[in-house]
Short mmCIF file of C-alpha atoms in Angstrom, two decimals:
data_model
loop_
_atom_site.label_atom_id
_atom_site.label_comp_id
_atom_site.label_asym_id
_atom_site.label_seq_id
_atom_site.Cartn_x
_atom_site.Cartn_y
_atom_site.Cartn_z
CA UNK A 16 -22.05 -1.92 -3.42
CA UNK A 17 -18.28 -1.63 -3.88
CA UNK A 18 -16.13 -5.28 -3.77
CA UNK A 19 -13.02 -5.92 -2.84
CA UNK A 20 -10.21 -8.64 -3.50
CA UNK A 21 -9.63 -10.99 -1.31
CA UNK A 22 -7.95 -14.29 -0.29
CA UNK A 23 -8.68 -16.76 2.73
CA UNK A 24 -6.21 -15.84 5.75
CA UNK A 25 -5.50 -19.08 5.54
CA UNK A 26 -2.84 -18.45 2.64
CA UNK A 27 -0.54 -15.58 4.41
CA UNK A 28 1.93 -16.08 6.02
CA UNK A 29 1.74 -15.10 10.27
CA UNK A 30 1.52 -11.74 11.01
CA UNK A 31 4.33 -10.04 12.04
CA UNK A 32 5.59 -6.53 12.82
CA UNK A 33 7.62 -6.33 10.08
CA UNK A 34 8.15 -6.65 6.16
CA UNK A 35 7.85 -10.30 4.44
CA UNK A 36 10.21 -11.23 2.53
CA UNK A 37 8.73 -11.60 -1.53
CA UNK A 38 7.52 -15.40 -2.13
CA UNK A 39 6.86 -15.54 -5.93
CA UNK A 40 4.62 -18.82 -4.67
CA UNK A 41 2.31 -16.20 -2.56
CA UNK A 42 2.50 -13.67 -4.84
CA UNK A 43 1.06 -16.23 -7.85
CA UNK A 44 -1.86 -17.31 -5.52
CA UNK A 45 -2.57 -13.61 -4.71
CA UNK A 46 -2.65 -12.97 -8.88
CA UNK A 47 -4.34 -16.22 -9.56
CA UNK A 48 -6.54 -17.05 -6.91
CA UNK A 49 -8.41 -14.03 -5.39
CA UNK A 50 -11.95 -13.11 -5.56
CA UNK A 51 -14.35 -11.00 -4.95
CA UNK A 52 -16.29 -9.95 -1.42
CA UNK A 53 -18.89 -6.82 -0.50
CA UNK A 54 -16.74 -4.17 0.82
CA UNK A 55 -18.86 -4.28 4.20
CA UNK A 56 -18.58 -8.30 4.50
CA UNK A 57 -15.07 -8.61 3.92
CA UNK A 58 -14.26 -5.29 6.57
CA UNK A 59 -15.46 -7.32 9.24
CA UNK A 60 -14.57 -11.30 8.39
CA UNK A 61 -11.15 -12.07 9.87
CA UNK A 62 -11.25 -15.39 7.54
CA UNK A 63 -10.29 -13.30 4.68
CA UNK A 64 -7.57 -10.53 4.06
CA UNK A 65 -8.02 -7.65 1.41
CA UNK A 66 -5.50 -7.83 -0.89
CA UNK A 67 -3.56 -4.08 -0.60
CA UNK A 68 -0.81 -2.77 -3.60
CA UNK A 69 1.11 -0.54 -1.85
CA UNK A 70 3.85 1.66 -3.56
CA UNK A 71 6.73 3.11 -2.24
CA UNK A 72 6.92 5.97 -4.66
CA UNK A 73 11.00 7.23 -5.57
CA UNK A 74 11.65 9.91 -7.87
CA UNK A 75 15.38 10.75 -8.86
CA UNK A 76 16.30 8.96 -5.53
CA UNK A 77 13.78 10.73 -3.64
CA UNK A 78 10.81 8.84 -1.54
CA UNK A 79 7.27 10.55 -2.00
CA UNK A 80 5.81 11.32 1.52
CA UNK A 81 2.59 12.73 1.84
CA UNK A 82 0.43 13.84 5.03
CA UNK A 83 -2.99 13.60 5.91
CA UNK A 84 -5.06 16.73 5.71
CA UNK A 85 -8.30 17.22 7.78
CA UNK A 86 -10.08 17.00 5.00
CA UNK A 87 -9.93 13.50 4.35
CA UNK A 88 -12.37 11.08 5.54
CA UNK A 89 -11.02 8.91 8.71
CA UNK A 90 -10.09 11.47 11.50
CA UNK A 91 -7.55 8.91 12.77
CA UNK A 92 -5.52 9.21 10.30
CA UNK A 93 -5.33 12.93 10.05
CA UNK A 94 -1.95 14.41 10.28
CA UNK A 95 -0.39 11.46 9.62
CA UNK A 96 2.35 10.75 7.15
CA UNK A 97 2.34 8.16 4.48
CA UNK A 98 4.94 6.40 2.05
CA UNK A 99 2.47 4.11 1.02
CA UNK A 100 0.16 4.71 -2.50
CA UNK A 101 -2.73 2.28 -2.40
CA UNK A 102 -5.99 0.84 -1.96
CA UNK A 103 -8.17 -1.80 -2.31
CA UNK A 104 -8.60 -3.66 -5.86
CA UNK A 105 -11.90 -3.30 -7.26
CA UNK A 106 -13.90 -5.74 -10.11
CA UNK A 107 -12.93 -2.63 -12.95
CA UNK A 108 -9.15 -3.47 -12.16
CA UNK A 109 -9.27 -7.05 -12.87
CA UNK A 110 -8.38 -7.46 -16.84
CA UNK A 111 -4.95 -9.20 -16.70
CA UNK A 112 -2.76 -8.97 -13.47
CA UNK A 113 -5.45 -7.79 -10.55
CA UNK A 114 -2.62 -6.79 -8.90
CA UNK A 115 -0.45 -5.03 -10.96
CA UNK A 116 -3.60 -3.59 -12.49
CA UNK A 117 -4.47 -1.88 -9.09
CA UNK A 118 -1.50 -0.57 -8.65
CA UNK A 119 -1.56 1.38 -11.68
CA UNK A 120 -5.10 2.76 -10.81
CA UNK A 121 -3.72 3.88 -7.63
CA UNK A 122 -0.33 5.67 -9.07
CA UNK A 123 -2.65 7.37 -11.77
CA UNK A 124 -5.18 8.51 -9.18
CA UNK A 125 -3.78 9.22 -5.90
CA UNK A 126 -0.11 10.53 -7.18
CA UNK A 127 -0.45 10.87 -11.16
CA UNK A 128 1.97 8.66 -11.97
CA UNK A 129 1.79 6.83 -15.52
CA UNK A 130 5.47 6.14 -16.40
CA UNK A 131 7.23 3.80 -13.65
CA UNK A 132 9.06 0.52 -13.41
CA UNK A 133 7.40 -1.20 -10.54
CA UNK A 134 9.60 -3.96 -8.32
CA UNK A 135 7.72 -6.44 -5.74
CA UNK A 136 9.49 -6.25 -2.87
CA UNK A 137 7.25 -8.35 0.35
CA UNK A 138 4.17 -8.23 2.15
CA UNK A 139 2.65 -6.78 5.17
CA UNK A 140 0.94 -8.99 7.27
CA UNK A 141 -0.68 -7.77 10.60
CA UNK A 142 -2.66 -8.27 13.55
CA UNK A 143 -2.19 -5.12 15.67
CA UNK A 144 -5.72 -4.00 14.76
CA UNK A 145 -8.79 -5.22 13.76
CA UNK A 146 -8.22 -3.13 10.70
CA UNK A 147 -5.18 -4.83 10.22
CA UNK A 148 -6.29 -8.40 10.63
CA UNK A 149 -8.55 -7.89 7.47
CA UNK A 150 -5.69 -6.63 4.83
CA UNK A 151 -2.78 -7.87 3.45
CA UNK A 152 -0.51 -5.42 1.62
CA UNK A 153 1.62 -6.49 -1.52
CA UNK A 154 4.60 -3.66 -1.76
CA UNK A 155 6.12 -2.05 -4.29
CA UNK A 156 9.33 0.15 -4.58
CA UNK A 157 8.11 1.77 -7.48
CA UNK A 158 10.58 4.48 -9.89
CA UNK A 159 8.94 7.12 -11.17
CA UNK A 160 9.86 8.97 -14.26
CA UNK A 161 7.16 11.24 -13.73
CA UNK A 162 7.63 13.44 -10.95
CA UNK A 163 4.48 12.66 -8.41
CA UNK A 164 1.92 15.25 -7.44
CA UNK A 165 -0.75 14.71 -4.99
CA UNK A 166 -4.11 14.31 -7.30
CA UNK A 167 -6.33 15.01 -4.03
CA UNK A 168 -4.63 18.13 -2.25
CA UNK A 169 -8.32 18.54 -0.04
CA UNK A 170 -6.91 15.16 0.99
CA UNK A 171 -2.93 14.80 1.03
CA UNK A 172 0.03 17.08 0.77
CA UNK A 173 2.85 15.58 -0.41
CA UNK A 174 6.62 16.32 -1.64
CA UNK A 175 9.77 14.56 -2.22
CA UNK A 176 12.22 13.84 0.18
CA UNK A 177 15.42 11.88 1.27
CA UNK A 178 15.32 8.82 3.58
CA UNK A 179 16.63 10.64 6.64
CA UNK A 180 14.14 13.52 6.23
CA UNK A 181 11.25 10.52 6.31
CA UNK A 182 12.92 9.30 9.63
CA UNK A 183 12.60 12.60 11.04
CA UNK A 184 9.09 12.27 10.93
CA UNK A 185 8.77 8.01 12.01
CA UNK A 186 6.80 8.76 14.83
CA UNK A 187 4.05 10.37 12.78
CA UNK A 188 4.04 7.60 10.12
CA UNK A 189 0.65 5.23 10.18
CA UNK A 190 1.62 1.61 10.60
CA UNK A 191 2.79 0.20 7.30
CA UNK A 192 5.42 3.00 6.19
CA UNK A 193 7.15 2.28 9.22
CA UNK A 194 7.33 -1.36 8.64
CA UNK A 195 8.37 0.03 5.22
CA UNK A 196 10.81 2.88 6.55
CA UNK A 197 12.23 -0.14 8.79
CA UNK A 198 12.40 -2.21 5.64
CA UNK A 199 14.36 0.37 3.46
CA UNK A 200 16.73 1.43 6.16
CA UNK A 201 17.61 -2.24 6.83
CA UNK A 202 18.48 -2.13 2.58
CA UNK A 203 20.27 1.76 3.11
CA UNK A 204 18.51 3.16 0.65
#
């Protein structure tokens, strides 16, 4: 059965709607102090928060954006558009940083990205769902040197594009690349 990392609730921050600031004291417990729960256990136990690295993928000053096909698994999410590269960090990632080791899983699988410079940037903290309550998202602004390409295209299509061509679509974006859009407009990237 597949296990995820986690940390007590306890330890975030409250949620809000929008990006957290970077805490290098959170981020240290996050690296340090997680641990492993069944996949199942930890989707439905509100005590603890998966521990999410999400990447913000830019390439020659272009943002990655990618949108959900019908062929991928949750039918809520299809059509949507994404900024975020991600997922959950598994027992296999855990060798030095969990984190950082996660992310590079992700970049490799989802985007095939092995040549990047990867800054911290917050967290995202929510409680709009009960999806939400149960993650906790570290983000990245990561810089490419490879150009990304979507690794699963039964899955995601995906292409490069400026800041103001991700705003035209804001209203299609799932709920943490538009706390991220928010984020990086607030910086004018």
């Amino acid at each position: 059965m597949e296990q995820v990392y986690v940390l007590p609730a306890s330890v975030f921050p409250a949620a809000q709607a929008s990006l957290i600031p970077l805490e290098a004291a959170l981020l240290r417990r996050i690296e340090q102090e997680g641990f492993f729960l069944e996949r199942p256990q930890a989707e439905e136990d509100p005590t603890h928060r998966q521990i999410i690295p999400y990447a913000v993928v830019r390439h020659r000053g272009r943002f990655f954006l990618m949108r959900r096909t019908k062929g991928g698994g949750e039918a809520r999410l299809h059509d949507r558009y994404t900024l975020g590269v991600g997922g959950h960090i598994n027992p296999q990632d855990v060798g030095g940083n969990p984190v950082l080791d996660g992310l590079r899983r992700e970049l490799l699988e989802e985007v095939g990205v092995r040549a990047y410079t990867a800054q911290p940037v917050g967290f995202i903290v929510m409680a709009d769902s009960p999806v939400s309550r149960v993650h906790a998202g570290v983000v990245f602004v990561v810089e490419a040197e490879d150009e990304p390409r979507v690794m699963e295209p039964e899955k995601l299509e995906g292409r490069l594009a400026s800041l103001e061509e991700v705003q035209q679509v804001y209203e299609g974006l799932e709920g943490w690349s538009k706390v991220v859009v928010d984020w990086l407009r607030a910086r004018c990237f």
